[in-house]
Amino acid sequence: RLDLATDKRMADYVGPGSFANPDFLEVGYTPRQPNTTGQTLVERRSMFTMWAALPAPLILSADLRPGAACGGVDDPAIVEILTNSEVIAVNQDPLAAPMRAARREDGLEVWRKPMENNASAVVLFHRNSSTTTARTISVGWEELGWDEAAEFNVRDLWAKTTLGVFSGSFNASVESHEAKIYTFTSA
């Protein structure tokens, strides 16, 4: 359903009060039987990243309370994914702009989501299933629709780390099935 929700034709319908619907999140889906979805922790983080950047409703089918009668989420790593305030802030950005693909080729994807105050979220996604090797994904400002001379402060939202000021391009090593999300703000 992610492919349908990220289809470029759908982006025209996304905005305040109108959102893509890739269905519910499977992160933490069956807490009584860990990993019954067949997803690794990296894949669960990637799913949350993509849902948050769409923006899409972050609908959970799990109770975040450990030991809850209905099967609470007892894995701290999954709770950390589901409660990352910086990633949730991308989803809740008042602009409610859709993310759009800057590039999708050979299983490597670059997505950009405009945000309030001239900021942007950028997602680097390594979807390629034919390799388990990490790949470096590079993106130039022109691909993202920015002036090549612009400088941006870049923050890694999963690492909760500011990476510094970048101009002209950005790159990162991305594991197979991993989606990394960054915010870019004018320097």
C-alpha positions as a Markdown table, in Angstrom:
| # | Residue | x | y | z |
|---|---|---|---|---|
| 1 | Arg | 0.0 | 0.0 | 0.0 |
| 2 | Leu | 3.0 | 2.3 | 0.4 |
| 3 | Asp | 3.5 | 2.2 | -3.4 |
| 4 | Leu | 0.0 | 3.4 | -3.9 |
| 5 | Ala | 0.2 | 6.1 | -1.2 |
| 6 | Thr | 3.5 | 7.4 | -2.6 |
| 7 | Asp | 2.3 | 7.4 | -6.3 |
| 8 | Lys | 3.1 | 10.9 | -7.7 |
| 9 | Arg | -0.5 | 11.3 | -8.7 |
| 10 | Met | -1.6 | 11.0 | -5.1 |
| 11 | Ala | 0.6 | 13.9 | -4.0 |
| 12 | Asp | -1.8 | 16.4 | -5.6 |
| 13 | Tyr | -4.5 | 15.4 | -3.2 |
| 14 | Val | -2.4 | 15.7 | 0.0 |
| 15 | Gly | -2.6 | 18.7 | 2.2 |
| 16 | Pro | -4.2 | 20.0 | 5.4 |
| 17 | Gly | -7.2 | 17.8 | 6.1 |
| 18 | Ser | -6.5 | 15.4 | 3.2 |
| 19 | Phe | -3.9 | 12.7 | 3.6 |
| 20 | Ala | -2.6 | 9.6 | 1.9 |
| 21 | Asn | -3.7 | 6.4 | 3.5 |
| 22 | Pro | -1.1 | 3.6 | 3.3 |
| 23 | Asp | -3.1 | 1.6 | 5.9 |
| 24 | Phe | -2.2 | 1.0 | 9.5 |
| 25 | Leu | 1.4 | 0.7 | 10.8 |
| 26 | Glu | 2.6 | -2.8 | 11.4 |
| 27 | Val | 5.3 | -1.6 | 13.8 |
| 28 | Gly | 4.4 | -3.3 | 17.2 |
| 29 | Tyr | 1.5 | -5.1 | 15.5 |
| 30 | Thr | 1.6 | -8.3 | 17.4 |
| 31 | Pro | 3.4 | -7.6 | 20.6 |
| 32 | Arg | 2.6 | -10.9 | 22.2 |
| 33 | Gln | 4.5 | -12.7 | 19.5 |
| 34 | Pro | 7.6 | -10.6 | 18.6 |
| 35 | Asn | 8.4 | -10.2 | 14.9 |
| 36 | Thr | 5.5 | -12.1 | 13.6 |
| 37 | Thr | 5.2 | -9.5 | 10.9 |
| 38 | Gly | 8.6 | -10.8 | 9.6 |
| 39 | Gln | 10.1 | -7.3 | 9.8 |
| 40 | Thr | 13.5 | -6.5 | 11.2 |
| 41 | Leu | 13.9 | -3.5 | 13.5 |
| 42 | Val | 15.4 | -1.6 | 10.5 |
| 43 | Glu | 12.4 | -2.4 | 8.4 |
| 44 | Arg | 10.0 | -1.3 | 11.2 |
| 45 | Arg | 11.9 | 2.0 | 11.5 |
| 46 | Ser | 11.7 | 2.4 | 7.8 |
| 47 | Met | 8.0 | 1.8 | 7.8 |
| 48 | Phe | 7.5 | 4.5 | 10.5 |
| 49 | Thr | 9.7 | 6.9 | 8.5 |
| 50 | Met | 7.8 | 6.6 | 5.3 |
| 51 | Trp | 4.4 | 6.9 | 7.0 |
| 52 | Ala | 5.5 | 9.9 | 8.9 |
| 53 | Ala | 6.9 | 11.7 | 5.9 |
| 54 | Leu | 3.9 | 11.1 | 3.6 |
| 55 | Pro | 2.2 | 12.5 | 5.8 |
| 56 | Ala | -0.2 | 9.8 | 6.7 |
| 57 | Pro | -2.3 | 9.1 | 9.8 |
| 58 | Leu | 0.0 | 7.2 | 12.3 |
| 59 | Ile | -2.6 | 4.6 | 13.2 |
| 60 | Leu | -1.3 | 1.9 | 15.5 |
| 61 | Ser | -2.8 | -1.5 | 16.2 |
| 62 | Ala | -0.9 | -1.9 | 19.4 |
| 63 | Asp | -1.1 | -0.7 | 23.0 |
| 64 | Leu | 2.1 | 1.1 | 24.0 |
| 65 | Arg | 1.7 | 0.2 | 27.6 |
| 66 | Pro | 4.0 | -2.6 | 28.5 |
| 67 | Gly | 2.1 | -5.7 | 29.8 |
| 68 | Ala | -1.3 | -4.3 | 28.8 |
| 69 | Ala | -4.1 | -6.9 | 28.8 |
| 70 | Cys | -4.4 | -6.7 | 25.1 |
| 71 | Gly | -0.7 | -7.3 | 24.6 |
| 72 | Gly | 1.3 | -4.2 | 25.2 |
| 73 | Val | 4.5 | -3.3 | 23.5 |
| 74 | Asp | 7.3 | -4.7 | 25.7 |
| 75 | Asp | 10.2 | -4.1 | 23.3 |
| 76 | Pro | 11.9 | -0.8 | 24.2 |
| 77 | Ala | 13.4 | -0.6 | 20.7 |
| 78 | Ile | 9.9 | -0.6 | 19.2 |
| 79 | Val | 8.6 | 1.9 | 21.7 |
| 80 | Glu | 11.5 | 4.1 | 20.8 |
| 81 | Ile | 10.5 | 4.0 | 17.1 |
| 82 | Leu | 6.9 | 4.7 | 17.9 |
| 83 | Thr | 7.6 | 7.6 | 20.2 |
| 84 | Asn | 10.4 | 9.5 | 18.3 |
| 85 | Ser | 9.2 | 13.0 | 18.7 |
| 86 | Glu | 11.4 | 14.4 | 15.9 |
| 87 | Val | 10.0 | 11.9 | 13.4 |
| 88 | Ile | 6.5 | 12.5 | 14.6 |
| 89 | Ala | 7.0 | 16.3 | 14.2 |
| 90 | Val | 7.7 | 15.7 | 10.5 |
| 91 | Asn | 4.3 | 13.9 | 10.3 |
| 92 | Gln | 2.5 | 16.7 | 12.3 |
| 93 | Asp | 4.1 | 19.6 | 10.4 |
| 94 | Pro | 1.3 | 22.3 | 9.9 |
| 95 | Leu | 2.0 | 22.5 | 6.2 |
| 96 | Ala | 0.9 | 18.9 | 5.8 |
| 97 | Ala | 2.8 | 18.9 | 2.4 |
| 98 | Pro | 3.3 | 15.5 | 0.7 |
| 99 | Met | 6.7 | 14.0 | 0.2 |
| 100 | Arg | 7.6 | 13.7 | -3.4 |
| 101 | Ala | 10.2 | 11.5 | -5.0 |
| 102 | Ala | 13.3 | 13.3 | -6.2 |
| 103 | Arg | 14.7 | 10.0 | -7.5 |
| 104 | Arg | 13.6 | 6.3 | -7.6 |
| 105 | Glu | 16.1 | 4.1 | -9.4 |
| 106 | Asp | 17.8 | 0.8 | -8.8 |
| 107 | Gly | 16.0 | 0.3 | -5.5 |
| 108 | Leu | 17.5 | 3.6 | -4.1 |
| 109 | Glu | 15.1 | 6.4 | -3.4 |
| 110 | Val | 15.4 | 10.1 | -2.4 |
| 111 | Trp | 12.2 | 11.8 | -1.1 |
| 112 | Arg | 11.7 | 15.5 | -0.1 |
| 113 | Lys | 8.9 | 16.8 | 2.0 |
| 114 | Pro | 8.6 | 20.6 | 2.3 |
| 115 | Met | 7.9 | 21.8 | 5.9 |
| 116 | Glu | 7.0 | 25.0 | 7.7 |
| 117 | Asn | 9.6 | 27.8 | 7.9 |
| 118 | Asn | 11.3 | 26.8 | 4.7 |
| 119 | Ala | 12.6 | 23.5 | 6.2 |
| 120 | Ser | 12.4 | 20.2 | 4.5 |
| 121 | Ala | 12.5 | 16.5 | 5.5 |
| 122 | Val | 14.6 | 14.3 | 3.2 |
| 123 | Val | 14.3 | 10.6 | 3.2 |
| 124 | Leu | 17.0 | 8.3 | 1.8 |
| 125 | Phe | 15.5 | 4.8 | 1.2 |
| 126 | His | 17.4 | 1.7 | 0.2 |
| 127 | Arg | 14.6 | -0.6 | -1.0 |
| 128 | Asn | 16.8 | -3.0 | -3.0 |
| 129 | Ser | 16.2 | -6.6 | -1.9 |
| 130 | Ser | 18.7 | -8.1 | -4.2 |
| 131 | Thr | 21.6 | -7.0 | -1.9 |
| 132 | Thr | 22.1 | -6.9 | 1.8 |
| 133 | Thr | 25.0 | -4.5 | 1.4 |
| 134 | Ala | 24.7 | -0.9 | 2.6 |
| 135 | Arg | 24.9 | 1.6 | -0.3 |
| 136 | Thr | 25.8 | 5.3 | -0.3 |
| 137 | Ile | 22.9 | 7.5 | -1.5 |
| 138 | Ser | 24.0 | 10.9 | -2.7 |
| 139 | Val | 21.7 | 13.8 | -3.6 |
| 140 | Gly | 22.5 | 17.2 | -5.1 |
| 141 | Trp | 20.6 | 20.3 | -4.2 |
| 142 | Glu | 19.4 | 20.6 | -7.9 |
| 143 | Glu | 17.6 | 17.3 | -7.6 |
| 144 | Leu | 15.8 | 18.6 | -4.5 |
| 145 | Gly | 14.8 | 21.8 | -6.3 |
| 146 | Trp | 17.3 | 24.0 | -4.3 |
| 147 | Asp | 19.9 | 26.5 | -5.4 |
| 148 | Glu | 23.3 | 24.8 | -5.6 |
| 149 | Ala | 24.9 | 27.6 | -3.5 |
| 150 | Ala | 22.4 | 27.1 | -0.6 |
| 151 | Glu | 23.7 | 25.9 | 2.8 |
| 152 | Phe | 21.6 | 23.8 | 5.1 |
| 153 | Asn | 21.9 | 22.5 | 8.7 |
| 154 | Val | 21.2 | 18.8 | 8.5 |
| 155 | Arg | 19.8 | 16.8 | 11.4 |
| 156 | Asp | 19.6 | 13.0 | 11.5 |
| 157 | Leu | 16.2 | 12.3 | 13.2 |
| 158 | Trp | 16.8 | 8.7 | 14.2 |
| 159 | Ala | 20.3 | 9.4 | 15.6 |
| 160 | Lys | 19.0 | 12.7 | 17.1 |
| 161 | Thr | 22.2 | 14.3 | 16.0 |
| 162 | Thr | 23.0 | 17.5 | 14.1 |
| 163 | Leu | 25.4 | 16.5 | 11.3 |
| 164 | Gly | 26.6 | 20.1 | 10.4 |
| 165 | Val | 26.2 | 22.5 | 7.5 |
| 166 | Phe | 26.2 | 21.1 | 4.0 |
| 167 | Ser | 26.2 | 22.9 | 0.6 |
| 168 | Gly | 25.6 | 21.5 | -2.9 |
| 169 | Ser | 25.0 | 17.9 | -1.9 |
| 170 | Phe | 24.5 | 15.4 | 0.9 |
| 171 | Asn | 25.2 | 11.6 | 1.1 |
| 172 | Ala | 24.8 | 8.8 | 3.7 |
| 173 | Ser | 25.3 | 5.1 | 3.9 |
| 174 | Val | 22.0 | 3.3 | 4.0 |
| 175 | Glu | 21.5 | -0.3 | 4.9 |
| 176 | Ser | 19.3 | -2.6 | 2.7 |
| 177 | His | 15.6 | -1.9 | 3.6 |
| 178 | Glu | 16.6 | 1.1 | 5.6 |
| 179 | Ala | 15.0 | 4.6 | 5.3 |
| 180 | Lys | 16.9 | 7.4 | 6.9 |
| 181 | Ile | 15.2 | 10.7 | 7.6 |
| 182 | Tyr | 16.8 | 14.1 | 8.0 |
| 183 | Thr | 15.7 | 17.7 | 8.4 |
| 184 | Phe | 17.3 | 20.4 | 6.3 |
| 185 | Thr | 17.0 | 24.0 | 7.6 |
| 186 | Ser | 18.6 | 27.1 | 6.1 |
| 187 | Ala | 22.1 | 27.8 | 7.6 |
